[in-house]
Every structure is written in C-alpha cells, then in structure tokens.
Amino acid sequence: MNIVQEEERRVVAKAPKVAKPRRTRRQSIPRWAYVLFAVLAVLILLRTFQRGVGTLKPAQAPVRPVIVAKVVTKDVPLYLDEIGTCAAYETVLVQAQINGVIITRNFQDGSDVKKGDLLFTIDPRPFQAALDQAKAQAELDQVTLKRQEGLRARNVIAQQDYDTALANAQKSQAATEAAQVNLDWCFIKSPINGRVGLRNVDVGNLVGPSTPPLVTILGLDPIYTDFTVAENDLPLVRKYLGGPNTKVQTYLQDGSITPRTGDLYFIDNAVQPGSGTVKARGVTPNPDRALWPSEFVRVRFILDILKNATLVPSQAVQVSQSGPFVFVVKPDNTVDLRPVKPGQRQGGDLTVIDGVKPDETVVVTGQLALAPGAKIAPQPHVAQDHGNSQSR
C-alpha cells in the first residue's frame, strides 16, 4: 500500500504543474486626485460664470413717464377771499312834494333812467294859475315901488310909505318864486342816473307829501361790494391798510363775468359782537349792470402785490410726514426731493412757494411712482384755463 502511494507521488511530481490563475487586484485612485478634480471643476464653473456675467448687460431701473413744468416768477397779489353782497351806490325814494293828480307816467318799470329824465307829471293847472297871480301882484308892487321912489326923491311922502311899498314888492317877488317852485314840482324828474323799480302809483292817483313813495331808483354804476373780514385777519389787514395796492375784486361764483377791481371805500371801526368780523365796503365799477343789489358775490380783498413770486402748478406740491415737497428734475432726467413752503394759490392752479429756484423743472403728475434718483421720461405740462374761478 505504501509502495503504491509512493509511486503515485512520483508520477505526480514528474507531471508538469499547471499554474493557478492569480486574482487581479483592484487598483485604488488616490484621494489627492479627487481633490484635484474638485478644484478644477470649481475653477471651470467660476470661469464660465464670470464670462457669462461679463457678456450680460446690467439691469436698468424702469423709466417713469411723468408730466413736468417749469418754475416761473411773476407779480402776484397777497389777498383774503371772502363772501359778500352787492348794494346800490345810491337809493332814491321818489316822493311827491305837492298835492295833485298824476296825469302822465313817462317811464317803463325796470328801465334805466338818467338824471333829469321826466318820471311823472302832476296836473300843473292850479299851480300855473297861482304863479300867474303871483306874477301879476309882483308887477303891481313893482310899479307902486317905483312911484314911491319918485315921490320920496321929492320928499313929498313919508319914509314909512316908501318902506311899505318896498316890503310889498319883495313879498310879491318871493310869492312868485314859491309859485314857480310848486309848478316845477308838478314835473317829477329823476335826481340820479339809475334803474327804476316797480311803480307804486298810476295815472289818476292823487298824491302828495304824505303818500308813499311813487317809485324807487337805484344807482347801479358804480355799485357797493359789502363783505366782512375775520377778526384773526385784522393784524394782516392793518399792516397793509391804506397802501397803494389795496383793492377789492368782485366776481360771480359761476365765472360769468370778469373779476372787477375797485377801491376800498370803508372799513368799520369795531368788531361785530358774536360774529367776530369787521364790516368792509368796496366801490366796484358796474357799467353793464351785471352786478345787482343784494346779490351774493365772491370777494378777493387784495392787500399788496408780491414782486417776483415763485410759482409752480399746485399739483406739483405733495405732502409727506416731513411736510410739503416737490420733485425737482435734474439735467440727467433724474429727480431730487426738495422740501418747500407753499403759499397762496394763484390763477386757480399755481401756488406761491419757497424752496425752488426760477427756471427749475418740477414734476406735476406721476409722483407716486418716484423716489429720489429715479429716472423719468418727462412730458411738458399743459396749463388748464380755469376761467374766473379763484380759490383760496
């Protein structure tokens, strides 16, 4: 058994040996290679991003379309706006001075009359007869006086007779003049230029000094403008009262007439109890009779004229928590916020302000979308015609 096993070992030892396949080892990548790869990737991405940013245009803020206007300077009034009424410049109640019957009426109710125009005629016949009688008596007394003068020159009459004749001549002359006045009063004429109202009597009525007025005549050119000044405004009024620029402008609320400028005629010397106002009155030209007595009107009490005042459209002035401001346009079409001090409105859409310079440009509309430094596309402002409307 051992011999056989020994023989097999020899055979096996003599047989060629077959090489066993060797296991292939997986080759590992070093860590520094991964780090190098990551660094290169970051550099490539960064370079690509820089090139992309360089090729893109920078984003621009949107350009805002706005309406702009130039700052202007001109002379404007310093004023107070009030409510007033008109009053007739003259009021005449035409009254009969003698007793008699009206025989003619020579006007139309509501018509314009001139001074000296005949209005009514009272029956003149009784007064003409009285005048004729007075003239006859005056002539007789004059003849008697001349006769007495001749006799007195020859010293054949007493001084008393001459004095009586002289007195009678003077008395009859006075009676003649009185009769002439009564006859003239038969022809009732207008004492002023004005407009007559509704007559109170007709032809055939018996009138006299004790009867109601025959008609009322109102003088309408010029016309009074009555208004009041608040007690709080009195210091300002007193400052300019009596100055050369003090005027009273009168106009209607509906703008149907051009504002009419007159002079200050009267200002009261005391404040009215309860109302806290002072009465004032102006004299206003009224050649076309457009203003009527007791009509409500708007009054602009001009105290002075401000020379070279700075004006901008009132829409340009905005109000923030810090106060009023405007946006001023720079030469590069960007805007700057500028605090201002508003004044009075002028011409309906212009406001006197302090804080901008002449010939600067301000934004009129579109301020809500703006901020300091914003870019704008300016369009010119077209001023609107406000007619005769005037606001505080």
Tab-separated table of C-alpha atoms in Angstrom:
chain	number	residue	atom	x	y	z
A	1	MET	CA	0.000	0.000	0.000
A	2	ASN	CA	2.752	2.364	0.831
A	3	ILE	CA	4.619	1.328	-2.347
A	4	VAL	CA	1.630	2.279	-4.467
A	5	GLN	CA	1.165	5.647	-2.754
A	6	GLU	CA	4.856	6.315	-3.173
A	7	GLU	CA	4.622	5.589	-6.859
A	8	GLU	CA	1.675	7.927	-7.284
A	9	ARG	CA	3.581	10.745	-5.619
A	10	ARG	CA	6.412	10.278	-8.057
A	11	VAL	CA	4.125	10.356	-11.011
A	12	VAL	CA	2.509	13.470	-9.733
A	13	ALA	CA	5.832	15.062	-9.057
A	14	LYS	CA	7.051	14.314	-12.568
A	15	ALA	CA	3.880	15.698	-14.239
A	16	PRO	CA	4.085	19.350	-15.350
A	17	LYS	CA	2.458	21.780	-12.880
A	18	VAL	CA	-0.440	23.869	-14.166
A	19	ALA	CA	-0.199	27.494	-12.996
A	20	LYS	CA	-3.121	28.595	-10.891
A	21	PRO	CA	-4.852	31.774	-12.105
A	22	ARG	CA	-3.871	34.770	-9.940
A	23	ARG	CA	-6.514	37.141	-8.599
A	24	THR	CA	-6.326	40.586	-10.149
A	25	ARG	CA	-6.079	43.389	-7.504
A	26	ARG	CA	-8.335	46.399	-7.991
A	27	GLN	CA	-6.206	49.491	-8.380
A	28	SER	CA	-7.403	52.347	-5.984
A	29	ILE	CA	-7.437	56.114	-7.068
A	30	PRO	CA	-5.577	58.360	-4.620
A	31	ARG	CA	-7.502	60.948	-2.617
A	32	TRP	CA	-5.465	63.833	-3.893
A	33	ALA	CA	-6.822	63.023	-7.378
A	34	TYR	CA	-10.378	63.580	-6.149
A	35	VAL	CA	-9.382	66.885	-4.543
A	36	LEU	CA	-7.617	67.985	-7.692
A	37	PHE	CA	-10.657	67.090	-9.780
A	38	ALA	CA	-12.999	69.065	-7.498
A	39	VAL	CA	-10.735	72.123	-7.573
A	40	LEU	CA	-10.530	72.028	-11.348
A	41	ALA	CA	-14.303	71.698	-11.615
A	42	VAL	CA	-14.851	74.726	-9.339
A	43	LEU	CA	-12.362	76.783	-11.336
A	44	ILE	CA	-14.053	75.848	-14.597
A	45	LEU	CA	-17.517	76.759	-13.235
A	46	LEU	CA	-16.253	80.043	-11.808
A	47	ARG	CA	-14.604	80.963	-15.102
A	48	THR	CA	-17.752	80.126	-17.004
A	49	PHE	CA	-19.877	82.248	-14.627
A	50	GLN	CA	-17.514	85.203	-14.926
A	51	ARG	CA	-17.643	85.026	-18.712
A	52	GLY	CA	-21.459	84.855	-18.612
A	53	VAL	CA	-21.734	87.837	-16.272
A	54	GLY	CA	-19.358	89.800	-18.469
A	55	THR	CA	-21.480	89.181	-21.530
A	56	LEU	CA	-24.807	90.179	-19.803
A	57	LYS	CA	-25.882	93.848	-19.749
A	58	PRO	CA	-26.540	95.346	-16.315
A	59	ALA	CA	-30.278	95.532	-15.430
A	60	GLN	CA	-31.663	99.092	-15.586
A	61	ALA	CA	-34.401	100.592	-13.437
A	62	PRO	CA	-37.626	101.332	-15.392
A	63	VAL	CA	-38.034	104.850	-16.751
A	64	ARG	CA	-41.131	106.535	-15.300
A	65	PRO	CA	-43.260	108.748	-17.590
A	66	VAL	CA	-44.199	111.975	-15.790
A	67	ILE	CA	-45.578	115.445	-16.546
A	68	VAL	CA	-43.208	118.304	-15.740
A	69	ALA	CA	-43.409	122.097	-15.717
A	70	LYS	CA	-41.006	124.992	-15.392
A	71	VAL	CA	-40.850	127.120	-12.258
A	72	VAL	CA	-41.917	130.678	-13.177
A	73	THR	CA	-41.753	134.050	-11.444
A	74	LYS	CA	-44.223	136.913	-11.673
A	75	ASP	CA	-46.000	139.536	-9.568
A	76	VAL	CA	-48.967	138.097	-7.668
A	77	PRO	CA	-51.375	139.519	-5.086
A	78	LEU	CA	-51.442	138.886	-1.351
A	79	TYR	CA	-55.158	138.539	-0.654
A	80	LEU	CA	-58.056	137.373	1.501
A	81	ASP	CA	-61.032	135.586	-0.079
A	82	GLU	CA	-64.433	136.421	1.376
A	83	ILE	CA	-68.159	136.135	0.639
A	84	GLY	CA	-70.077	139.392	0.129
A	85	THR	CA	-73.171	141.048	-1.266
A	86	CYS	CA	-73.730	143.993	-3.543
A	87	ALA	CA	-75.580	147.145	-2.556
A	88	ALA	CA	-76.832	150.083	-4.610
A	89	TYR	CA	-74.454	153.005	-4.742
A	90	GLU	CA	-77.457	155.389	-4.446
A	91	THR	CA	-81.047	154.742	-3.395
A	92	VAL	CA	-83.713	157.382	-4.025
A	93	LEU	CA	-87.343	157.158	-2.919
A	94	VAL	CA	-89.173	159.481	-5.307
A	95	GLN	CA	-91.760	161.408	-3.281
A	96	ALA	CA	-94.406	163.921	-4.385
A	97	GLN	CA	-93.763	167.383	-2.902
A	98	ILE	CA	-97.181	168.840	-3.677
A	99	ASN	CA	-100.753	167.595	-3.638
A	100	GLY	CA	-102.186	166.823	-7.029
A	101	VAL	CA	-103.378	164.257	-9.525
A	102	ILE	CA	-100.913	162.371	-11.702
A	103	ILE	CA	-101.715	162.899	-15.364
A	104	THR	CA	-98.731	161.197	-17.083
A	105	ARG	CA	-96.138	158.490	-16.439
A	106	ASN	CA	-93.051	158.742	-18.625
A	107	PHE	CA	-91.022	155.588	-17.884
A	108	GLN	CA	-91.234	151.801	-18.059
A	109	ASP	CA	-90.899	149.805	-14.875
A	110	GLY	CA	-87.373	148.429	-14.539
A	111	SER	CA	-85.861	150.731	-17.157
A	112	ASP	CA	-82.693	152.763	-16.879
A	113	VAL	CA	-83.105	156.499	-16.430
A	114	LYS	CA	-80.711	159.411	-16.425
A	115	LYS	CA	-80.569	162.379	-14.156
A	116	GLY	CA	-83.235	164.903	-15.236
A	117	ASP	CA	-85.488	162.409	-17.073
A	118	LEU	CA	-89.214	163.080	-16.542
A	119	LEU	CA	-90.925	160.370	-14.484
A	120	PHE	CA	-94.410	161.684	-13.522
A	121	THR	CA	-96.445	164.788	-14.234
A	122	ILE	CA	-98.894	166.153	-11.667
A	123	ASP	CA	-101.720	168.314	-13.024
A	124	PRO	CA	-99.973	171.733	-13.254
A	125	ARG	CA	-103.009	173.936	-13.958
A	126	PRO	CA	-103.723	175.033	-10.371
A	127	PHE	CA	-100.071	175.825	-9.802
A	128	GLN	CA	-99.774	177.652	-13.112
A	129	ALA	CA	-102.712	179.836	-12.120
A	130	ALA	CA	-101.155	180.545	-8.733
A	131	LEU	CA	-97.908	181.518	-10.468
A	132	ASP	CA	-99.690	183.864	-12.850
A	133	GLN	CA	-101.471	185.531	-9.951
A	134	ALA	CA	-98.225	185.936	-8.044
A	135	LYS	CA	-96.516	187.449	-11.084
A	136	ALA	CA	-99.355	189.963	-11.539
A	137	GLN	CA	-99.180	191.005	-7.929
A	138	ALA	CA	-95.393	191.314	-8.191
A	139	GLU	CA	-95.671	193.586	-11.226
A	140	LEU	CA	-98.216	195.785	-9.438
A	141	ASP	CA	-95.995	196.028	-6.372
A	142	GLN	CA	-93.012	196.934	-8.542
A	143	VAL	CA	-94.974	199.768	-10.166
A	144	THR	CA	-96.056	201.021	-6.751
A	145	LEU	CA	-92.479	200.886	-5.525
A	146	LYS	CA	-91.197	202.956	-8.443
A	147	ARG	CA	-93.882	205.563	-7.840
A	148	GLN	CA	-92.964	205.758	-4.182
A	149	GLU	CA	-89.299	206.120	-5.073
A	150	GLY	CA	-90.117	209.145	-7.261
A	151	LEU	CA	-92.205	210.786	-4.552
A	152	ARG	CA	-89.554	210.101	-1.952
A	153	ALA	CA	-86.946	211.772	-4.148
A	154	ARG	CA	-89.059	214.964	-4.000
A	155	ASN	CA	-89.651	214.485	-0.248
A	156	VAL	CA	-93.428	214.516	-0.606
A	157	ILE	CA	-94.124	211.140	1.153
A	158	ALA	CA	-93.248	209.737	4.487
A	159	GLN	CA	-90.464	207.244	4.872
A	160	GLN	CA	-92.976	204.704	6.181
A	161	ASP	CA	-94.926	204.717	2.910
A	162	TYR	CA	-91.764	204.018	0.955
A	163	ASP	CA	-90.757	201.176	3.286
A	164	THR	CA	-94.206	199.587	2.948
A	165	ALA	CA	-94.037	199.694	-0.853
A	166	LEU	CA	-90.559	198.135	-0.806
A	167	ALA	CA	-91.687	195.328	1.503
A	168	ASN	CA	-94.739	194.604	-0.630
A	169	ALA	CA	-92.583	194.366	-3.754
A	170	GLN	CA	-90.186	191.927	-2.063
A	171	LYS	CA	-93.044	189.832	-0.672
A	172	SER	CA	-94.751	189.516	-4.027
A	173	GLN	CA	-91.433	188.543	-5.624
A	174	ALA	CA	-90.994	185.780	-3.031
A	175	ALA	CA	-94.563	184.595	-3.643
A	176	THR	CA	-93.792	184.412	-7.354
A	177	GLU	CA	-90.707	182.312	-6.729
A	178	ALA	CA	-92.661	179.984	-4.408
A	179	ALA	CA	-95.375	179.565	-7.007
A	180	GLN	CA	-92.680	178.748	-9.591
A	181	VAL	CA	-91.238	176.073	-7.308
A	182	ASN	CA	-94.677	174.478	-6.821
A	183	LEU	CA	-95.177	174.471	-10.571
A	184	ASP	CA	-91.782	172.855	-11.119
A	185	TRP	CA	-92.682	170.137	-8.624
A	186	CYS	CA	-95.516	169.128	-10.906
A	187	PHE	CA	-92.881	167.636	-13.194
A	188	ILE	CA	-91.206	164.892	-11.164
A	189	LYS	CA	-87.761	164.093	-12.585
A	190	SER	CA	-85.069	161.572	-11.773
A	191	PRO	CA	-82.434	163.045	-9.437
A	192	ILE	CA	-79.766	160.407	-10.342
A	193	ASN	CA	-78.637	158.013	-13.032
A	194	GLY	CA	-80.025	154.603	-12.191
A	195	ARG	CA	-82.704	151.997	-12.690
A	196	VAL	CA	-86.306	152.446	-11.607
A	197	GLY	CA	-88.190	149.735	-9.795
A	198	LEU	CA	-91.866	148.857	-9.800
A	199	ARG	CA	-94.059	151.964	-9.604
A	200	ASN	CA	-96.465	152.349	-6.689
A	201	VAL	CA	-98.991	154.693	-8.356
A	202	ASP	CA	-100.670	155.037	-11.726
A	203	VAL	CA	-102.107	157.886	-13.735
A	204	GLY	CA	-105.144	159.352	-11.983
A	205	ASN	CA	-103.922	158.787	-8.424
A	206	LEU	CA	-103.962	161.694	-6.010
A	207	VAL	CA	-100.530	162.039	-4.462
A	208	GLY	CA	-98.872	164.368	-2.004
A	209	PRO	CA	-96.107	164.658	0.588
A	210	SER	CA	-97.912	162.258	2.942
A	211	THR	CA	-98.426	159.464	0.403
A	212	PRO	CA	-95.974	156.523	-0.038
A	213	PRO	CA	-93.058	156.947	-2.467
A	214	LEU	CA	-94.060	156.909	-6.107
A	215	VAL	CA	-91.126	154.757	-7.234
A	216	THR	CA	-87.610	153.760	-6.109
A	217	ILE	CA	-84.479	154.449	-8.168
A	218	LEU	CA	-81.226	152.583	-7.550
A	219	GLY	CA	-77.834	153.761	-8.723
A	220	LEU	CA	-76.014	150.707	-10.114
A	221	ASP	CA	-72.839	152.148	-11.640
A	222	PRO	CA	-70.687	152.021	-9.631
A	223	ILE	CA	-72.013	149.573	-7.053
A	224	TYR	CA	-71.033	148.795	-3.470
A	225	THR	CA	-69.492	145.437	-2.508
A	226	ASP	CA	-70.110	144.676	1.153
A	227	PHE	CA	-68.078	141.952	2.894
A	228	THR	CA	-66.561	141.109	6.261
A	229	VAL	CA	-63.030	140.460	7.478
A	230	ALA	CA	-62.406	137.836	10.154
A	231	GLU	CA	-61.010	139.031	13.459
A	232	ASN	CA	-57.970	136.752	13.055
A	233	ASP	CA	-57.050	138.512	9.797
A	234	LEU	CA	-57.155	142.008	11.278
A	235	PRO	CA	-53.392	142.211	12.059
A	236	LEU	CA	-52.587	141.433	8.428
A	237	VAL	CA	-55.204	143.894	7.156
A	238	ARG	CA	-53.966	146.685	9.414
A	239	LYS	CA	-50.438	146.103	8.154
A	240	TYR	CA	-51.383	146.942	4.559
A	241	LEU	CA	-54.431	149.166	5.107
A	242	GLY	CA	-54.096	152.450	3.254
A	243	GLY	CA	-51.393	151.127	0.958
A	244	PRO	CA	-51.378	151.868	-2.773
A	245	ASN	CA	-52.058	148.241	-3.710
A	246	THR	CA	-55.134	147.730	-1.533
A	247	LYS	CA	-58.006	146.766	-3.856
A	248	VAL	CA	-61.325	144.921	-3.789
A	249	GLN	CA	-62.030	142.375	-6.535
A	250	THR	CA	-65.630	141.316	-7.104
A	251	TYR	CA	-66.760	138.372	-9.241
A	252	LEU	CA	-69.558	135.833	-9.517
A	253	GLN	CA	-69.148	132.238	-8.415
A	254	ASP	CA	-70.150	130.849	-11.827
A	255	GLY	CA	-67.436	132.865	-13.581
A	256	SER	CA	-69.926	134.561	-15.900
A	257	ILE	CA	-68.179	137.923	-15.602
A	258	THR	CA	-64.573	139.027	-15.495
A	259	PRO	CA	-63.418	139.917	-11.959
A	260	ARG	CA	-63.869	143.648	-11.405
A	261	THR	CA	-61.360	145.603	-9.381
A	262	GLY	CA	-62.467	148.535	-7.263
A	263	ASP	CA	-61.248	150.586	-4.332
A	264	LEU	CA	-61.749	150.025	-0.623
A	265	TYR	CA	-64.377	152.587	0.402
A	266	PHE	CA	-64.961	151.833	4.070
A	267	ILE	CA	-63.882	149.534	6.909
A	268	ASP	CA	-65.671	149.582	10.243
A	269	ASN	CA	-64.022	150.739	13.454
A	270	ALA	CA	-65.211	147.855	15.645
A	271	VAL	CA	-65.572	144.089	15.622
A	272	GLN	CA	-69.167	142.897	15.433
A	273	PRO	CA	-70.174	141.171	18.698
A	274	GLY	CA	-70.961	137.487	18.274
A	275	SER	CA	-69.669	137.112	14.725
A	276	GLY	CA	-66.070	138.206	15.321
A	277	THR	CA	-65.925	140.048	11.990
A	278	VAL	CA	-65.418	143.609	10.784
A	279	LYS	CA	-67.617	145.165	8.114
A	280	ALA	CA	-65.934	146.456	4.969
A	281	ARG	CA	-67.172	148.000	1.724
A	282	GLY	CA	-65.647	148.485	-1.697
A	283	VAL	CA	-66.728	150.525	-4.711
A	284	THR	CA	-66.884	148.378	-7.845
A	285	PRO	CA	-67.330	149.525	-11.469
A	286	ASN	CA	-70.546	148.142	-12.967
A	287	PRO	CA	-71.050	149.745	-16.398
A	288	ASP	CA	-73.000	146.813	-17.844
A	289	ARG	CA	-75.216	146.395	-14.742
A	290	ALA	CA	-74.083	142.770	-14.381
A	291	LEU	CA	-73.946	143.092	-10.580
A	292	TRP	CA	-77.262	143.661	-8.809
A	293	PRO	CA	-78.049	144.877	-5.305
A	294	SER	CA	-78.355	142.133	-2.645
A	295	GLU	CA	-76.682	139.606	-4.972
A	296	PHE	CA	-74.180	137.225	-3.371
A	297	VAL	CA	-70.681	137.581	-4.821
A	298	ARG	CA	-67.160	136.338	-4.207
A	299	VAL	CA	-64.753	138.981	-2.951
A	300	ARG	CA	-60.971	138.993	-3.115
A	301	PHE	CA	-59.563	141.606	-0.773
A	302	ILE	CA	-56.123	142.395	-2.224
A	303	LEU	CA	-53.740	143.720	0.417
A	304	ASP	CA	-50.471	144.004	-1.512
A	305	ILE	CA	-48.558	142.822	-4.597
A	306	LEU	CA	-45.715	140.324	-4.117
A	307	LYS	CA	-42.932	141.077	-6.590
A	308	ASN	CA	-41.234	138.198	-8.469
A	309	ALA	CA	-43.011	135.459	-6.554
A	310	THR	CA	-42.048	131.861	-7.406
A	311	LEU	CA	-44.876	129.772	-8.861
A	312	VAL	CA	-45.383	126.102	-9.699
A	313	PRO	CA	-48.544	124.143	-10.572
A	314	SER	CA	-50.335	123.231	-7.381
A	315	GLN	CA	-50.374	119.518	-8.335
A	316	ALA	CA	-46.595	119.508	-8.068
A	317	VAL	CA	-46.698	120.045	-4.297
A	318	GLN	CA	-47.028	116.787	-2.356
A	319	VAL	CA	-47.301	116.270	1.401
A	320	SER	CA	-45.413	113.698	3.447
A	321	GLN	CA	-44.812	113.184	7.151
A	322	SER	CA	-41.902	115.606	6.884
A	323	GLY	CA	-44.052	118.287	5.254
A	324	PRO	CA	-44.707	119.581	1.731
A	325	PHE	CA	-42.225	118.755	-1.018
A	326	VAL	CA	-41.735	118.684	-4.787
A	327	PHE	CA	-39.666	116.507	-7.120
A	328	VAL	CA	-37.110	118.624	-8.979
A	329	VAL	CA	-35.832	117.294	-12.318
A	330	LYS	CA	-32.033	117.176	-12.721
A	331	PRO	CA	-30.204	117.627	-16.065
A	332	ASP	CA	-29.769	113.825	-16.391
A	333	ASN	CA	-33.567	113.288	-16.121
A	334	THR	CA	-33.408	112.002	-12.567
A	335	VAL	CA	-35.405	113.550	-9.751
A	336	ASP	CA	-34.482	115.038	-6.401
A	337	LEU	CA	-36.876	115.514	-3.480
A	338	ARG	CA	-36.992	119.150	-2.360
A	339	PRO	CA	-38.877	120.413	0.763
A	340	VAL	CA	-40.928	123.554	0.022
A	341	LYS	CA	-43.122	126.094	1.790
A	342	PRO	CA	-46.440	126.540	-0.065
A	343	GLY	CA	-48.154	129.924	-0.259
A	344	GLN	CA	-51.441	131.112	-1.707
A	345	ARG	CA	-52.999	129.707	-4.838
A	346	GLN	CA	-52.815	131.967	-7.870
A	347	GLY	CA	-54.879	131.690	-11.018
A	348	GLY	CA	-56.589	128.527	-9.884
A	349	ASP	CA	-53.656	126.143	-10.384
A	350	LEU	CA	-50.498	127.956	-9.312
A	351	THR	CA	-49.155	128.132	-5.777
A	352	VAL	CA	-46.636	130.587	-4.399
A	353	ILE	CA	-43.855	128.579	-2.761
A	354	ASP	CA	-40.449	128.961	-1.165
A	355	GLY	CA	-37.837	126.267	-1.815
A	356	VAL	CA	-37.274	126.141	-5.573
A	357	LYS	CA	-35.419	128.424	-7.953
A	358	PRO	CA	-36.640	130.119	-11.124
A	359	ASP	CA	-36.354	128.077	-14.335
A	360	GLU	CA	-36.040	124.779	-12.448
A	361	THR	CA	-38.303	121.953	-13.586
A	362	VAL	CA	-40.658	120.132	-11.237
A	363	VAL	CA	-42.806	117.019	-11.609
A	364	VAL	CA	-46.517	117.821	-11.846
A	365	THR	CA	-48.068	114.337	-12.094
A	366	GLY	CA	-46.718	110.825	-11.519
A	367	GLN	CA	-45.074	111.429	-8.140
A	368	LEU	CA	-46.399	108.212	-6.548
A	369	ALA	CA	-44.027	106.028	-8.588
A	370	LEU	CA	-40.970	108.190	-7.896
A	371	ALA	CA	-38.148	108.177	-5.379
A	372	PRO	CA	-35.031	110.333	-5.162
A	373	GLY	CA	-32.688	109.410	-8.008
A	374	ALA	CA	-35.403	107.762	-10.131
A	375	LYS	CA	-35.120	108.023	-13.911
A	376	ILE	CA	-38.012	109.753	-15.683
A	377	ALA	CA	-39.319	110.390	-19.180
A	378	PRO	CA	-40.583	113.998	-18.902
A	379	GLN	CA	-43.561	115.330	-20.825
A	380	PRO	CA	-44.494	119.061	-20.831
A	381	HIS	CA	-47.363	120.238	-18.663
A	382	VAL	CA	-50.275	121.937	-20.425
A	383	ALA	CA	-51.845	124.554	-18.149
A	384	GLN	CA	-55.633	124.482	-17.984
A	385	ASP	CA	-57.726	127.607	-18.266
A	386	HIS	CA	-59.678	127.975	-15.054
A	387	GLY	CA	-61.602	130.982	-16.244
A	388	ASN	CA	-62.624	133.302	-13.451
A	389	SER	CA	-62.651	130.755	-10.685
A	390	GLN	CA	-60.393	131.700	-7.796
A	391	SER	CA	-59.681	129.685	-4.702
A	392	ARG	CA	-58.080	130.181	-1.534
